[in-house]
Short mmCIF file of C-alpha atoms in Angstrom, two decimals:
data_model
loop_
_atom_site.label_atom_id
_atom_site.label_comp_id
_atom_site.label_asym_id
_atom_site.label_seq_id
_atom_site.Cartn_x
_atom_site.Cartn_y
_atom_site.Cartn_z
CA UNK A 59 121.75 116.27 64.63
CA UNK A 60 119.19 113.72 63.62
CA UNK A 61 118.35 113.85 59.91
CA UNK A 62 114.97 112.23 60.66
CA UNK A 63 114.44 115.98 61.74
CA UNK A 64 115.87 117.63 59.15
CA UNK A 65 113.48 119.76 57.32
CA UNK A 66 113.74 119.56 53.25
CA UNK A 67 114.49 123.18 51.38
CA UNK A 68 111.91 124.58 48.99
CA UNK A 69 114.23 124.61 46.08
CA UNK A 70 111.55 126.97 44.25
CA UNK A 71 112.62 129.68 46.72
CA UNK A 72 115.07 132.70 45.22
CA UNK A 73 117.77 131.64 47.55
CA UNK A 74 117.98 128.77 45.68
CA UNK A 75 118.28 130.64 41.93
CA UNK A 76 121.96 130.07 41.36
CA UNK A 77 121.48 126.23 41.93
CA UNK A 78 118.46 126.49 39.75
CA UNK A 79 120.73 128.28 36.55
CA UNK A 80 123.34 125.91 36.66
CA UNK A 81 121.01 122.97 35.95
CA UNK A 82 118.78 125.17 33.34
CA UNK A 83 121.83 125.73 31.74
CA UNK A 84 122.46 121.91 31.15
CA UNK A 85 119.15 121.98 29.69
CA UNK A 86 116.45 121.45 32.18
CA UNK A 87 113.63 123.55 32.55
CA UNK A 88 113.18 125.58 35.75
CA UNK A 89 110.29 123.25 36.85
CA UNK A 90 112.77 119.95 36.13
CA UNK A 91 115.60 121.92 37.72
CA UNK A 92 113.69 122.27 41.35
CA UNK A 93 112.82 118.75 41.00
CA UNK A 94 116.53 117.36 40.62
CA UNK A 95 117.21 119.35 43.11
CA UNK A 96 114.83 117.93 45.38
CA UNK A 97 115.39 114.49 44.43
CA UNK A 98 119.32 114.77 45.31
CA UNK A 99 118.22 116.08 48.75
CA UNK A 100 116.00 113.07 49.16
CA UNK A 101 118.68 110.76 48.36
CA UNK A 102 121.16 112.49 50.81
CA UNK A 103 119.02 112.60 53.57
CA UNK A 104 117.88 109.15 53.31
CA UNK A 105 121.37 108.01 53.05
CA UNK A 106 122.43 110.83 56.33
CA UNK A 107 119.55 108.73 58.23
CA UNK A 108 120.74 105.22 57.37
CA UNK A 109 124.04 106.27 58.73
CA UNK A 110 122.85 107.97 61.62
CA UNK A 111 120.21 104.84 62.69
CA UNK A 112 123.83 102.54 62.42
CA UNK A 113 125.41 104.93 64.76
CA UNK A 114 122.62 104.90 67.42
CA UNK A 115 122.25 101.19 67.08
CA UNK A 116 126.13 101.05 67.55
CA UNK A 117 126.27 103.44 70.64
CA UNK A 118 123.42 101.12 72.14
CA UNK A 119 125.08 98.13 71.90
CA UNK A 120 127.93 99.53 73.75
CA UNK A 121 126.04 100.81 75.94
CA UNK A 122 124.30 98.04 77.14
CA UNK A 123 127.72 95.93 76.49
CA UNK A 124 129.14 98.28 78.80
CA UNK A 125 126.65 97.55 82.01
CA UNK A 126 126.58 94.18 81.25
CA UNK A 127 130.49 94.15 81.69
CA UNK A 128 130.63 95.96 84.47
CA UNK A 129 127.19 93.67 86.14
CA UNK A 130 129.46 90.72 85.30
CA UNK A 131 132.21 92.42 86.99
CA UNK A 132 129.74 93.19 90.30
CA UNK A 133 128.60 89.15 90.33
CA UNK A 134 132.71 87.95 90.23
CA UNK A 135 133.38 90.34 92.45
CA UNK A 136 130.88 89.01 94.91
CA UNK A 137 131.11 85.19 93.89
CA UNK A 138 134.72 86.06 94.79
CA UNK A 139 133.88 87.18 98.36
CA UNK A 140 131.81 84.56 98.95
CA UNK A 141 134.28 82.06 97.80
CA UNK A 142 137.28 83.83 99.97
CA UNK A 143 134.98 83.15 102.61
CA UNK A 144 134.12 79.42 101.65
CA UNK A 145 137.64 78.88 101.70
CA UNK A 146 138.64 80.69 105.04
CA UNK A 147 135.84 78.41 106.48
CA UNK A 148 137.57 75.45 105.22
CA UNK A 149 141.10 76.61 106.23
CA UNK A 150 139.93 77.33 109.92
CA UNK A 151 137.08 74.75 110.39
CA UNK A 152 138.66 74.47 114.04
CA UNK A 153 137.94 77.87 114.97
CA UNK A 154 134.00 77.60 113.63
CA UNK A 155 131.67 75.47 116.44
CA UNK A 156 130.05 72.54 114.42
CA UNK A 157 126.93 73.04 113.08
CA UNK A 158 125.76 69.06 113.67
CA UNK A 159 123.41 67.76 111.11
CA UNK A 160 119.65 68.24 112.50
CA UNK A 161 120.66 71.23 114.79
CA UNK A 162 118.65 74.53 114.43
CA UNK A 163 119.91 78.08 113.48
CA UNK A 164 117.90 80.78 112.87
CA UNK A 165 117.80 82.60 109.06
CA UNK A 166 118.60 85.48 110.38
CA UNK A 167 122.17 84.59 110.87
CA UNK A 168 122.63 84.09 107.50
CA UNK A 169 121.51 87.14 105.73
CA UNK A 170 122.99 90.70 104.62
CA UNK A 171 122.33 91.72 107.96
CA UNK A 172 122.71 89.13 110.51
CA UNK A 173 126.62 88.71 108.67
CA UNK A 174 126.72 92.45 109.25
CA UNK A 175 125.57 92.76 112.86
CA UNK A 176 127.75 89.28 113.76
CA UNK A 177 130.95 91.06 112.01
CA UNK A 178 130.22 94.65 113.81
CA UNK A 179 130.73 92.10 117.01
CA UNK A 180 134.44 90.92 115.97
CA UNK A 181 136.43 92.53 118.69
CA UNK A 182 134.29 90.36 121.62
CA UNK A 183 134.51 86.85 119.66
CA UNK A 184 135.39 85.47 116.40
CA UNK A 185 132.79 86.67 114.34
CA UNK A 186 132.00 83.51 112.26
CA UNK A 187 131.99 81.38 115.42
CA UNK A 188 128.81 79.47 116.79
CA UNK A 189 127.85 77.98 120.00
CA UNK A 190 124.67 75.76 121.16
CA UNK A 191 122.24 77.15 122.90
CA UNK A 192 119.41 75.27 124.70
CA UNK A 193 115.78 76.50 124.22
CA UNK A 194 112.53 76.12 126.38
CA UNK A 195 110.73 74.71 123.46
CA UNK A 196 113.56 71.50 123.32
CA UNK A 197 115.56 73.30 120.22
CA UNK A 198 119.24 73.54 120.51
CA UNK A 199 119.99 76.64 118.77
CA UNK A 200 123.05 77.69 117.28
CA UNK A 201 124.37 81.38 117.25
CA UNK A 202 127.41 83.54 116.91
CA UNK A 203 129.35 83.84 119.65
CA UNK A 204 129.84 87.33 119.35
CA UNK A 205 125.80 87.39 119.62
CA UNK A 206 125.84 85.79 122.84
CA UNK A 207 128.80 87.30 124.24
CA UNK A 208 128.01 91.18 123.40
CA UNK A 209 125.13 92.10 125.32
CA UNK A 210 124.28 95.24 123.01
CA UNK A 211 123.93 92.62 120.34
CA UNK A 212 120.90 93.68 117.69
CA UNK A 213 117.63 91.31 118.53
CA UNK A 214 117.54 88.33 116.37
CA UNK A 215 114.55 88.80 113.85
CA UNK A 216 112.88 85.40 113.71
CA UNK A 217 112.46 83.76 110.70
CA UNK A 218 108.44 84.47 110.45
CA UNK A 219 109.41 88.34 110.72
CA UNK A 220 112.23 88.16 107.65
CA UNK A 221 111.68 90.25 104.43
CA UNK A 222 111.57 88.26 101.41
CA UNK A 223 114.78 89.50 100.52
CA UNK A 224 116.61 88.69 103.64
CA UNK A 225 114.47 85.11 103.04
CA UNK A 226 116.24 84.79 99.79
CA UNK A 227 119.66 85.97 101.31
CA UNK A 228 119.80 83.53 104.41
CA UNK A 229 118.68 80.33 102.28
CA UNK A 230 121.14 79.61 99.86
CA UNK A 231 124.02 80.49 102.72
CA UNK A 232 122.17 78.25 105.40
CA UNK A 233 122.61 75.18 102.36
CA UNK A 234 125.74 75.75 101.96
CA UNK A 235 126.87 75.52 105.69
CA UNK A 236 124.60 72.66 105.78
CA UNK A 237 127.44 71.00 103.17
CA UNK A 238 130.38 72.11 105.26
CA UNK A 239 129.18 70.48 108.25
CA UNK A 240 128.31 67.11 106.27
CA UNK A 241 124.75 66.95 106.76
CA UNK A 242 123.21 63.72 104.98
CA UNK A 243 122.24 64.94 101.69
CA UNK A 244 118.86 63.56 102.03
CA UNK A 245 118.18 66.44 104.52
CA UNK A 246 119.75 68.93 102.62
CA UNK A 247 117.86 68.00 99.64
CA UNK A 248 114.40 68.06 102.05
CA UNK A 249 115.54 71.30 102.17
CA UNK A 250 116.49 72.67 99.10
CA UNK A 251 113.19 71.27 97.80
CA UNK A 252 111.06 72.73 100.33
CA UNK A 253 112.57 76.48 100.35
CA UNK A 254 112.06 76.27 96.62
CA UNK A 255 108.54 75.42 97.17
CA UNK A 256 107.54 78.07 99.40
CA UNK A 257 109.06 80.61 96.85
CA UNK A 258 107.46 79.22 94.17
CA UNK A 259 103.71 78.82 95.57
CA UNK A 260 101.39 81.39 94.50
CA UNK A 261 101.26 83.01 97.78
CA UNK A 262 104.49 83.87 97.00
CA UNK A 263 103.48 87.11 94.98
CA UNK A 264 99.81 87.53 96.23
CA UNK A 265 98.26 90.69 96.26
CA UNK A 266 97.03 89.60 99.91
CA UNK A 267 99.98 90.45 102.11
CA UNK A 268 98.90 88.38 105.07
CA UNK A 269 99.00 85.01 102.27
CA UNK A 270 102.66 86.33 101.68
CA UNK A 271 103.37 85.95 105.22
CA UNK A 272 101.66 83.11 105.84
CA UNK A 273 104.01 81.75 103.72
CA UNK A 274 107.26 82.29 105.87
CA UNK A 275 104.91 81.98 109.39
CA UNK A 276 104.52 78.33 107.71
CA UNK A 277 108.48 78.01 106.92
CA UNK A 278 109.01 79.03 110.70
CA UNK A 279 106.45 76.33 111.98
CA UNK A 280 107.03 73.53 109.75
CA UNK A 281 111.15 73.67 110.45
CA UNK A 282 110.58 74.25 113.86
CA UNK A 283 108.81 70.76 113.87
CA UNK A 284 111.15 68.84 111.85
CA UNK A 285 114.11 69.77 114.46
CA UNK A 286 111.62 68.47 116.97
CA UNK A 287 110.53 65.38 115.62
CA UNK A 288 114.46 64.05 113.73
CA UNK A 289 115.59 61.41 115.37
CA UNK A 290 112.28 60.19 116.75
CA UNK A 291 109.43 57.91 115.28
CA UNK A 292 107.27 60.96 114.61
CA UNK A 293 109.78 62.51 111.99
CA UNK A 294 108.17 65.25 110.26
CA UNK A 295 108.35 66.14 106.61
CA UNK A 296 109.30 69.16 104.61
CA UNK A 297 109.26 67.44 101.14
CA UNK A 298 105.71 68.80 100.33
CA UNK A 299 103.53 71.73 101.27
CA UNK A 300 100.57 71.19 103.83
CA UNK A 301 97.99 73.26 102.30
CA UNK A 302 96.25 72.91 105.58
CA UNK A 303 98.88 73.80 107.78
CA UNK A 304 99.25 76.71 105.46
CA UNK A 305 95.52 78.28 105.77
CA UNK A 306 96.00 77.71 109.51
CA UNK A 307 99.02 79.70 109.17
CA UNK A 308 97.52 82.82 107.44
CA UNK A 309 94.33 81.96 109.93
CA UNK A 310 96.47 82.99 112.79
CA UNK A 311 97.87 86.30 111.36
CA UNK A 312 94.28 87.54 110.27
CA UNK A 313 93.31 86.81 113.76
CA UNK A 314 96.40 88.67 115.12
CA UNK A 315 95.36 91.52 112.58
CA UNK A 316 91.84 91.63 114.00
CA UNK A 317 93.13 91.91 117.63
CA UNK A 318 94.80 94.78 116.76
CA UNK A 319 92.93 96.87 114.89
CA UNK A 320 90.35 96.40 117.44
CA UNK A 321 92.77 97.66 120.27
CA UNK A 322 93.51 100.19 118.04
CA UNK A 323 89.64 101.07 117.34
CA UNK A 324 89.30 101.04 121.34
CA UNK A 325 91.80 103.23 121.93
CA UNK A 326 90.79 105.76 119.12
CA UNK A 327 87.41 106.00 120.27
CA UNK A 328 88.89 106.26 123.95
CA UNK A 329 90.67 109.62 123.22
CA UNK A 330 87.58 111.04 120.69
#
């Protein structure tokens, strides 16, 4: 019970009379008697409360000791994962289709759910396996295997379509495989520095959901270019934001919003 709570006894009461005699008969009067015995409660309960406040602030700290153990826990369990699968990469690099520096791959591949929907496929290819495919738009892309090869595959979402958790998923993984397959560091550092850039503008947590999406619309376009342009004279850059490129990016999806909702108006005032 909480002693904050506790609720002092009126020592003046005649429950309290034998309490009362014993300290009259020391000498007090009644009126010094009820006092003492007040005071001693005071002193009790103040002392009841210190204890109890040391208690609480002991069962909080292993409390929150306690989740932070077992969060640490979660995070080596997963660092763990990802590091058995580092290493199984390393061990098998014959069995994985180069990912050459410059080519293209989709984000999608690389978060929660691509992994999932690329390891569901395991029984038609090897689920960590890539292969090359050409594009009309001059990109070679690379995808699993198992993507290709099972045509019930799951659609790939493209990168302008990702959450910003999947975003945040498929980024640092992408990096990573960009070290594996020994791209220059130069590019990986283009784009380290650029993915950190588009999750720190202040887009990033806008109010306006159509500046949030402009954001990864812009990602989308802007790599799309660079895979383009590498290797020719009109190289494109990721190192810094185009603010312009960016408005025309957001300029797009209010348009494609508009288009919409005025289909939508049409067809509502269609049926009424």
């Amino acid at each position: 019970m909480d002693p904050h709570n506790a609720v002092r006894p009126n020592y003046a009461a005649d429950e309290f009379q034998v309490e009362r005699q014993q300290l009259i008969q020391e000498g007090l009067t009644e009126e010094q008697a009820i006092r003492s015995l007040t005071a001693l409660w005071n002193v009790n309960n103040n002392a009841e409360r210190a204890r109890w406040v040391a208690r609480q602030e002991c069962l909080e700290e292993a409390c929150q000791q306690a989740e932070e153990d077992n969060a640490q826990r979660q995070q080596d369990l997963r660092d763990e994962e990802e590091a058995t699968r580092l290493e199984d990469r390393k061990k098998n690099k014959n069995k994985y289709a180069p990912l050459k520096p410059g080519d293209y791959c989709e984000l999608h591949y690389f978060t929660n759910k691509g992994l999932d929907d690329t390891s569901a496929s395991a029984l038609i290819a090897e689920p960590d396996a890539l292969v090359m495919l050409p594009a009309a738009d001059g990109i070679h892309s690379w995808v699993p295997a198992a993507a290709v090869k099972d045509p019930k595959a799951p659609p790939v979402t493209k990168d302008e379509h990702l959450t910003w958790e999947e975003f945040n998923e498929a980024a640092p993984r992408i990096v990573v495989f960009m070290k594996m397959h020994d791209w220059p560091d130069d590019r990986i550092n283009m784009h380290i520095q650029f993915w950190t850039a588009i999750q720190a503008h202040r887009w990033r947590h806008s109010p306006d959901v159509l500046q949030q999406k402009a954001l990864l619309l812009y990602q989308s376009q802007q790599r799309h270019r660079w895979h383009l342009t590498i290797g020719t004279t009109q190289g494109w850059s990721l190192e810094e934001i185009n603010q312009d490129l960016l408005f025309e990016a957001r300029e797009i999806l209010f348009n494609e919003k508009h288009d919409k909702d005025t289909v939508l108006a049409i067809q509502v005032s269609q049926i009424s």
